[in-house]
PDB file of C-alpha atoms in Angstrom:
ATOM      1  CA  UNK N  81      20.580   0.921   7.483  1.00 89.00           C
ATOM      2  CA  UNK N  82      17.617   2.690   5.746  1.00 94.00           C
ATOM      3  CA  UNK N  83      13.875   1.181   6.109  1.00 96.00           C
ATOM      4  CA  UNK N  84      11.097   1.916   3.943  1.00 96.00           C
ATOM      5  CA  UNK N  85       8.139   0.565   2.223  1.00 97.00           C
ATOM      6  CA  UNK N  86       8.316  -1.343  -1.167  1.00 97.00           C
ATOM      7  CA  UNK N  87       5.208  -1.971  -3.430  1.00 96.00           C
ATOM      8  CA  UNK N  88       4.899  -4.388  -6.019  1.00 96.00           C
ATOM      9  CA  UNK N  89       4.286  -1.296  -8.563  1.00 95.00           C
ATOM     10  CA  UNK N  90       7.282   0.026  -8.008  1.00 96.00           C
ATOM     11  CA  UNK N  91       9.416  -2.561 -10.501  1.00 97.00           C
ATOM     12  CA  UNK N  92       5.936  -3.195 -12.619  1.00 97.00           C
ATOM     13  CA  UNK N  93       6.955  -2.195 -16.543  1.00 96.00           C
ATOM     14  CA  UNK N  94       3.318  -2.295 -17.316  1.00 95.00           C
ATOM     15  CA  UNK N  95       3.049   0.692 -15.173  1.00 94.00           C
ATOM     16  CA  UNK N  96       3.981   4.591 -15.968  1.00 93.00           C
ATOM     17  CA  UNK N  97       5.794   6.413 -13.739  1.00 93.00           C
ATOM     18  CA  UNK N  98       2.688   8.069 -12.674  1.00 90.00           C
ATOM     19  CA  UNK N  99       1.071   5.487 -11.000  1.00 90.00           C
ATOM     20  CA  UNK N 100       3.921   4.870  -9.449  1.00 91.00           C
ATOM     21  CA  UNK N 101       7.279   2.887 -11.309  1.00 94.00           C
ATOM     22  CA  UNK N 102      10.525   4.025  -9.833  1.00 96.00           C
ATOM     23  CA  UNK N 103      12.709   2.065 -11.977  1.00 97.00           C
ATOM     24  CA  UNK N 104      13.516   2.402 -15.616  1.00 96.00           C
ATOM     25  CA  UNK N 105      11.381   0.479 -18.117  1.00 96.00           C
ATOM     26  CA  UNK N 106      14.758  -1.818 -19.051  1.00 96.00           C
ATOM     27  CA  UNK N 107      14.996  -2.570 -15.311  1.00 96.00           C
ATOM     28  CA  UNK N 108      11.458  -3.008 -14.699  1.00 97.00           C
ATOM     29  CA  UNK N 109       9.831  -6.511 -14.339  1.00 97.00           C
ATOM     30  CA  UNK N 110       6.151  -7.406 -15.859  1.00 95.00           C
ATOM     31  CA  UNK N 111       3.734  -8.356 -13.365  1.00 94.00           C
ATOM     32  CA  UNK N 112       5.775  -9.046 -10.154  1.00 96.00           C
ATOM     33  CA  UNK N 113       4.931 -11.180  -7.580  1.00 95.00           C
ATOM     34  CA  UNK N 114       4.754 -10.694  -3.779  1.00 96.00           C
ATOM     35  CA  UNK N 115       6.999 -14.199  -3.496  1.00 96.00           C
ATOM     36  CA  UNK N 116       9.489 -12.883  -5.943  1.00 96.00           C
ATOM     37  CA  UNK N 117       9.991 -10.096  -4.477  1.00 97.00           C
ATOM     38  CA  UNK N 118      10.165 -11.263  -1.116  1.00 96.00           C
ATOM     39  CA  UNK N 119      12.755 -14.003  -2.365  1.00 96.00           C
ATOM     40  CA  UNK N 120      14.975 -11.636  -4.288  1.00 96.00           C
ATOM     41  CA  UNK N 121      15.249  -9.230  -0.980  1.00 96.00           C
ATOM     42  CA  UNK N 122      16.091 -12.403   1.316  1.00 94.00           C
ATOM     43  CA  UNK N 123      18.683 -12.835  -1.450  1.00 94.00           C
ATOM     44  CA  UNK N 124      20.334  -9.111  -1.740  1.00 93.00           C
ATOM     45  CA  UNK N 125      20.853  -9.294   1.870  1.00 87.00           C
ATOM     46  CA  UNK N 126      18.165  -6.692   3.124  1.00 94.00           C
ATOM     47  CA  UNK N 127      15.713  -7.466   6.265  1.00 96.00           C
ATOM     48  CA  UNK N 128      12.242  -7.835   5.660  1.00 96.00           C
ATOM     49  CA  UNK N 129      10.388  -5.988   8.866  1.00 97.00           C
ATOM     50  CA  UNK N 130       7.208  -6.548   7.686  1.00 97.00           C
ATOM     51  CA  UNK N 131       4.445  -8.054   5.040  1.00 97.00           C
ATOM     52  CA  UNK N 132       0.773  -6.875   4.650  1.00 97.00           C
ATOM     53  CA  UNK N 133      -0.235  -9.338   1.368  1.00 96.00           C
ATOM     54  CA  UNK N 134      -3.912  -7.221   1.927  1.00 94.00           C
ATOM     55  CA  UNK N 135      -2.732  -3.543   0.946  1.00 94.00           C
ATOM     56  CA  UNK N 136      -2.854  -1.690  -2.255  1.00 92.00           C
ATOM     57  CA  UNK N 137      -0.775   1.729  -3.153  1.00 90.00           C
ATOM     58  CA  UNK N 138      -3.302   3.764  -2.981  1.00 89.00           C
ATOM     59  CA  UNK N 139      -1.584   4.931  -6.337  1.00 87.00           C
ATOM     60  CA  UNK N 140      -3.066   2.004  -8.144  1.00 88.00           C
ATOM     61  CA  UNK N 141      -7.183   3.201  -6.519  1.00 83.00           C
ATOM     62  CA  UNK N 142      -7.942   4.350 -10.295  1.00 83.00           C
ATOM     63  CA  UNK N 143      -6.640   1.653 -12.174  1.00 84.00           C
ATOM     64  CA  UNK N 144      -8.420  -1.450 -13.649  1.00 87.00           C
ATOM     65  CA  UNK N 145      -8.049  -4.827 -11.562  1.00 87.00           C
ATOM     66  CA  UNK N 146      -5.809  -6.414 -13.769  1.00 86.00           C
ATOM     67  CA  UNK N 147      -2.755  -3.969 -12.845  1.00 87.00           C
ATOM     68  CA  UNK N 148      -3.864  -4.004  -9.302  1.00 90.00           C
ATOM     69  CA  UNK N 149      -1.083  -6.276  -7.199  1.00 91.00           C
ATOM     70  CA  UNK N 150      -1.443  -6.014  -3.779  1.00 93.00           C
ATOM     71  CA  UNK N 151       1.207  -6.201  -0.840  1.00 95.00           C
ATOM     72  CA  UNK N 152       3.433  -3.906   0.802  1.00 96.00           C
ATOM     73  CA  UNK N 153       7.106  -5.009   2.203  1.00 97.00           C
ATOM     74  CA  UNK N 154       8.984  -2.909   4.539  1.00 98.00           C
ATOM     75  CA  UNK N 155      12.342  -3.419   4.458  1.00 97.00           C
ATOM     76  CA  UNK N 156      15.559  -2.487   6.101  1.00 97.00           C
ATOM     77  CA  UNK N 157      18.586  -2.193   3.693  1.00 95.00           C
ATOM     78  CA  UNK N 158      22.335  -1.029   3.498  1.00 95.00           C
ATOM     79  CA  UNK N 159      21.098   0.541  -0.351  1.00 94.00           C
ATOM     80  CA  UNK N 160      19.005   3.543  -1.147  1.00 95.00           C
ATOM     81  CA  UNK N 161      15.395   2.789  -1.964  1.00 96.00           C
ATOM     82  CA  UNK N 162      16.381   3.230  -5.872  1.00 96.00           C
ATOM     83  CA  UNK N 163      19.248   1.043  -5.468  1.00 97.00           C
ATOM     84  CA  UNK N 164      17.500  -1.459  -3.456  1.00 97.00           C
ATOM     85  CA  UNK N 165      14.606  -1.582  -6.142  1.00 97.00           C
ATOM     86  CA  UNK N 166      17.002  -1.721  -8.832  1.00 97.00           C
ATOM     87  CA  UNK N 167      18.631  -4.939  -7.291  1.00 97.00           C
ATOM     88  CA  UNK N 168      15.416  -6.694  -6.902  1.00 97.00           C
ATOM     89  CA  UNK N 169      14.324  -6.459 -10.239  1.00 97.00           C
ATOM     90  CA  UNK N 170      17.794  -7.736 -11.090  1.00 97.00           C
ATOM     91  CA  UNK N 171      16.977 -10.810  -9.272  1.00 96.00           C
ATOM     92  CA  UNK N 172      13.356 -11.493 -10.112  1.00 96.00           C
ATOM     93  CA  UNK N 173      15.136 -11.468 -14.021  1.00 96.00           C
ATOM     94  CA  UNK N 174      17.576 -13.986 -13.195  1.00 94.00           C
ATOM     95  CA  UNK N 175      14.791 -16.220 -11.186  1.00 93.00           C
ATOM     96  CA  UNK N 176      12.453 -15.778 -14.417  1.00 92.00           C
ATOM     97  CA  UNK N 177      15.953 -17.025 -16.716  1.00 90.00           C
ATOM     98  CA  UNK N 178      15.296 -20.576 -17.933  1.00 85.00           C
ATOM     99  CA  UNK N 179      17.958 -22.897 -16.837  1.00 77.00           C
ATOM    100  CA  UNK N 180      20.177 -23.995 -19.163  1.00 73.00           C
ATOM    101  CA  UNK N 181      20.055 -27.835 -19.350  1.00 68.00           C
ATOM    102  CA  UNK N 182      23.334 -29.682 -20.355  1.00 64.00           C
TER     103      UNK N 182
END
């Protein structure tokens, strides 16, 4: 199992790679949430160690307020940090899917 440290900005399509996206733009999810992601790891099987809803990557120090979304996860997983990343944006999509009504 490999831990290591997720931030919101990492899965944020508003965000370039430079201030710190590490999934593709067609993977990526606007605006995540701390919930959503903390949901869609409880749901891909990984342990959350910790949460800290109070930190920012310090990444994100020169960037207006409005891409600013604080929290930091650490998180133990069976997947690489990529994969793992790539998994929860998966899931955040499918949570943000409107359910079909019959």
């Amino acid at each position: 199992m490999k831990k290591f440290v997720i931030w919101p900005n990492e899965i944020d399509a508003r965000l370039s790679k430079k201030y710190g996206r590490q999934v593709s733009k067609t993977s990526a999810v606007s605006t995540p949430k701390l919930k959503e992601i903390v949901d869609a790891i409880r749901y891909i099987d990984a342990k959350i160690i910790e949460i800290d809803e109070n930190k920012l990557n310090p990444r994100l120090s020169g960037l207006d307020e409005e891409f600013k979304i604080r929290g930091m996860i650490k998180v133990e997983s069976r997947y690489g940090k990529s994969e793992t990343l790539r998994l929860i944006a998966e899931k955040i999509k499918e949570f943000r899917k409107p359910k079909k009504r019959r």
